[in-house]
Tab-separated table of C-alpha atoms in Angstrom:
chain	number	residue	atom	x	y	z
M	1	UNK	CA	20.588	9.203	-1.127
M	2	UNK	CA	17.414	8.422	0.772
M	3	UNK	CA	17.778	6.223	3.806
M	4	UNK	CA	14.771	7.188	5.853
M	5	UNK	CA	12.861	4.224	7.218
M	6	UNK	CA	10.685	3.079	10.090
M	7	UNK	CA	10.562	-0.483	11.377
M	8	UNK	CA	7.854	-1.722	13.715
M	9	UNK	CA	6.869	-5.081	15.217
M	10	UNK	CA	3.105	-5.604	15.139
M	11	UNK	CA	1.142	-8.337	16.889
M	12	UNK	CA	-2.408	-9.102	15.809
M	13	UNK	CA	-4.887	-7.747	13.303
M	14	UNK	CA	-5.825	-4.688	15.390
M	15	UNK	CA	-2.193	-3.561	15.482
M	16	UNK	CA	-1.908	-3.886	11.684
M	17	UNK	CA	-5.130	-1.903	11.188
M	18	UNK	CA	-3.893	0.809	13.580
M	19	UNK	CA	-0.579	0.996	11.728
M	20	UNK	CA	-2.413	1.354	8.416
M	21	UNK	CA	-4.574	4.105	9.928
M	22	UNK	CA	-1.442	5.966	11.067
M	23	UNK	CA	-0.041	5.670	7.550
M	24	UNK	CA	-3.269	7.021	6.079
M	25	UNK	CA	-3.250	9.953	8.468
M	26	UNK	CA	0.316	10.778	7.413
M	27	UNK	CA	-0.676	10.663	3.739
M	28	UNK	CA	-3.854	12.761	3.868
M	29	UNK	CA	-3.905	15.489	1.259
M	30	UNK	CA	-0.903	14.078	-0.629
M	31	UNK	CA	-0.638	12.355	-3.967
M	32	UNK	CA	1.546	9.265	-3.546
M	33	UNK	CA	2.342	5.736	-4.664
M	34	UNK	CA	2.814	3.133	-1.944
M	35	UNK	CA	4.086	-0.371	-2.658
M	36	UNK	CA	2.976	-3.111	-0.255
M	37	UNK	CA	5.309	-6.105	-0.313
M	38	UNK	CA	5.070	-9.393	1.522
M	39	UNK	CA	4.097	-13.008	1.072
M	40	UNK	CA	0.499	-14.228	1.043
M	41	UNK	CA	-1.195	-13.766	4.405
M	42	UNK	CA	1.218	-11.153	5.758
M	43	UNK	CA	-1.461	-8.486	6.268
M	44	UNK	CA	-1.191	-6.193	3.231
M	45	UNK	CA	-4.973	-5.978	2.811
M	46	UNK	CA	-5.464	-5.610	6.583
M	47	UNK	CA	-3.041	-2.676	6.559
M	48	UNK	CA	-4.981	-1.243	3.582
M	49	UNK	CA	-8.222	-1.495	5.592
M	50	UNK	CA	-6.684	0.647	8.328
M	51	UNK	CA	-5.314	3.061	5.740
M	52	UNK	CA	-8.766	3.516	4.163
M	53	UNK	CA	-10.460	3.887	7.561
M	54	UNK	CA	-8.318	6.983	8.176
M	55	UNK	CA	-10.189	8.602	5.271
M	56	UNK	CA	-13.559	7.648	6.752
M	57	UNK	CA	-14.222	4.373	4.920
M	58	UNK	CA	-16.309	2.097	7.148
M	59	UNK	CA	-17.247	-0.732	4.771
M	60	UNK	CA	-15.470	-3.917	3.936
M	61	UNK	CA	-12.070	-3.814	2.270
M	62	UNK	CA	-11.429	-6.813	0.116
M	63	UNK	CA	-8.317	-7.621	-1.788
M	64	UNK	CA	-9.002	-6.779	-5.447
M	65	UNK	CA	-7.255	-9.961	-6.580
M	66	UNK	CA	-9.575	-10.591	-9.542
M	67	UNK	CA	-10.524	-7.026	-10.462
M	68	UNK	CA	-6.914	-5.780	-9.980
M	69	UNK	CA	-8.080	-2.422	-8.599
M	70	UNK	CA	-10.706	-1.223	-6.149
M	71	UNK	CA	-11.443	2.522	-6.174
M	72	UNK	CA	-12.404	4.456	-3.028
M	73	UNK	CA	-13.658	7.994	-3.605
M	74	UNK	CA	-13.473	10.549	-0.803
M	75	UNK	CA	-14.308	14.266	-0.715
M	76	UNK	CA	-10.757	15.457	-1.206
M	77	UNK	CA	-9.159	12.578	-3.141
M	78	UNK	CA	-9.341	9.048	-4.473
M	79	UNK	CA	-7.504	6.039	-3.095
M	80	UNK	CA	-6.899	3.150	-5.476
M	81	UNK	CA	-6.106	-0.232	-3.970
M	82	UNK	CA	-4.363	-2.556	-6.427
M	83	UNK	CA	-3.648	-6.251	-5.998
M	84	UNK	CA	-1.530	-7.519	-8.888
M	85	UNK	CA	-1.070	-11.068	-7.578
M	86	UNK	CA	-3.086	-12.660	-10.398
M	87	UNK	CA	-1.822	-10.370	-13.153
M	88	UNK	CA	-0.943	-12.619	-16.084
M	89	UNK	CA	1.170	-10.143	-18.026
M	90	UNK	CA	2.279	-6.674	-16.892
M	91	UNK	CA	1.196	-5.296	-20.265
M	92	UNK	CA	-2.422	-5.866	-19.177
M	93	UNK	CA	-1.972	-2.759	-17.025
M	94	UNK	CA	-1.597	-0.638	-20.171
M	95	UNK	CA	-4.880	-2.010	-21.529
M	96	UNK	CA	-6.730	-1.072	-18.349
M	97	UNK	CA	-5.424	2.521	-18.466
M	98	UNK	CA	-3.056	2.233	-15.530
M	99	UNK	CA	-1.589	5.702	-16.051
M	100	UNK	CA	-4.965	7.317	-15.361
M	101	UNK	CA	-5.019	5.924	-11.836
M	102	UNK	CA	-1.652	7.467	-11.002
M	103	UNK	CA	-2.483	10.964	-12.197
M	104	UNK	CA	-4.489	13.661	-10.494
M	105	UNK	CA	-5.217	13.792	-6.801
M	106	UNK	CA	-4.897	10.127	-5.889
M	107	UNK	CA	-3.156	7.803	-3.506
M	108	UNK	CA	-2.323	4.357	-4.860
M	109	UNK	CA	-1.719	1.312	-2.678
M	110	UNK	CA	-0.165	-1.464	-4.744
M	111	UNK	CA	0.068	-5.052	-3.508
M	112	UNK	CA	2.499	-7.280	-5.454
M	113	UNK	CA	4.080	-4.337	-7.350
M	114	UNK	CA	6.841	-6.539	-8.780
M	115	UNK	CA	4.218	-8.181	-11.016
M	116	UNK	CA	3.458	-4.813	-12.638
M	117	UNK	CA	6.979	-3.819	-13.591
M	118	UNK	CA	7.856	-1.889	-15.758
M	119	UNK	CA	4.403	-0.322	-16.147
M	120	UNK	CA	4.075	1.096	-12.620
M	121	UNK	CA	5.445	4.452	-11.550
M	122	UNK	CA	8.137	4.370	-8.866
M	123	UNK	CA	7.015	4.159	-5.251
M	124	UNK	CA	7.170	7.088	-2.868
M	125	UNK	CA	6.989	4.618	0.021
M	126	UNK	CA	7.757	0.912	0.120
M	127	UNK	CA	6.178	-1.150	2.884
M	128	UNK	CA	7.652	-4.604	3.488
M	129	UNK	CA	5.852	-7.036	5.786
M	130	UNK	CA	7.487	-10.210	7.078
M	131	UNK	CA	6.580	-12.835	9.624
M	132	UNK	CA	8.309	-12.576	12.997
M	133	UNK	CA	9.525	-16.078	13.760
M	134	UNK	CA	8.846	-16.186	17.485
M	135	UNK	CA	5.601	-18.124	17.700
M	136	UNK	CA	3.512	-15.047	18.532
M	137	UNK	CA	2.050	-14.463	15.043
M	138	UNK	CA	3.730	-11.100	14.746
M	139	UNK	CA	4.736	-9.115	11.716
M	140	UNK	CA	7.753	-6.938	11.124
M	141	UNK	CA	6.737	-3.912	9.067
M	142	UNK	CA	9.372	-1.713	7.500
M	143	UNK	CA	8.546	1.457	5.574
M	144	UNK	CA	11.196	3.134	3.491
M	145	UNK	CA	11.044	6.484	1.742
M	146	UNK	CA	11.988	6.232	-1.925
M	147	UNK	CA	11.416	9.869	-2.973
M	148	UNK	CA	11.326	13.305	-1.379
M	149	UNK	CA	7.532	12.945	-1.206
M	150	UNK	CA	8.057	9.673	0.634
M	151	UNK	CA	10.450	11.359	3.051
M	152	UNK	CA	7.848	14.032	3.829
M	153	UNK	CA	5.160	11.392	4.392
M	154	UNK	CA	7.409	9.271	6.568
M	155	UNK	CA	8.347	12.280	8.693
M	156	UNK	CA	4.617	12.765	9.469
M	157	UNK	CA	4.005	9.141	10.400
M	158	UNK	CA	3.199	8.747	14.071
M	159	UNK	CA	3.188	5.164	15.280
M	160	UNK	CA	2.614	3.913	18.787
M	161	UNK	CA	5.068	1.493	20.323
């Protein structure tokens, strides 16, 4: 049974971006599915911005709330950023060809994955973000490995304290 996880307290947007960048660095060259869980405003898209910057993306990263997916093409792979918050029916994912995004040499970041069940593949990594209730606007980020691929990725993750 997998029980590999990392938990980190992050304070401020820069810390969330840096954490996302560290995650991206750990995932380079790997095909993986990463679920991003947390309430509205917890920093899932901010973490995704850091993740994408590790691949060299310098533009804006917006939450694909209305388009459901935003593709980012890089020399060695594609990263697909999903936001399923406004998904009306999980079956809509079948109509948009969801399986194509999760095949080949791609990394998929999925916000609100519970709204896409049962049409999403299982996560290699699950990232849960919660508010730290201490008045300092911090976030508790916990990453858990769900597969052997996730374990390998998590073992490469280097985060600063």
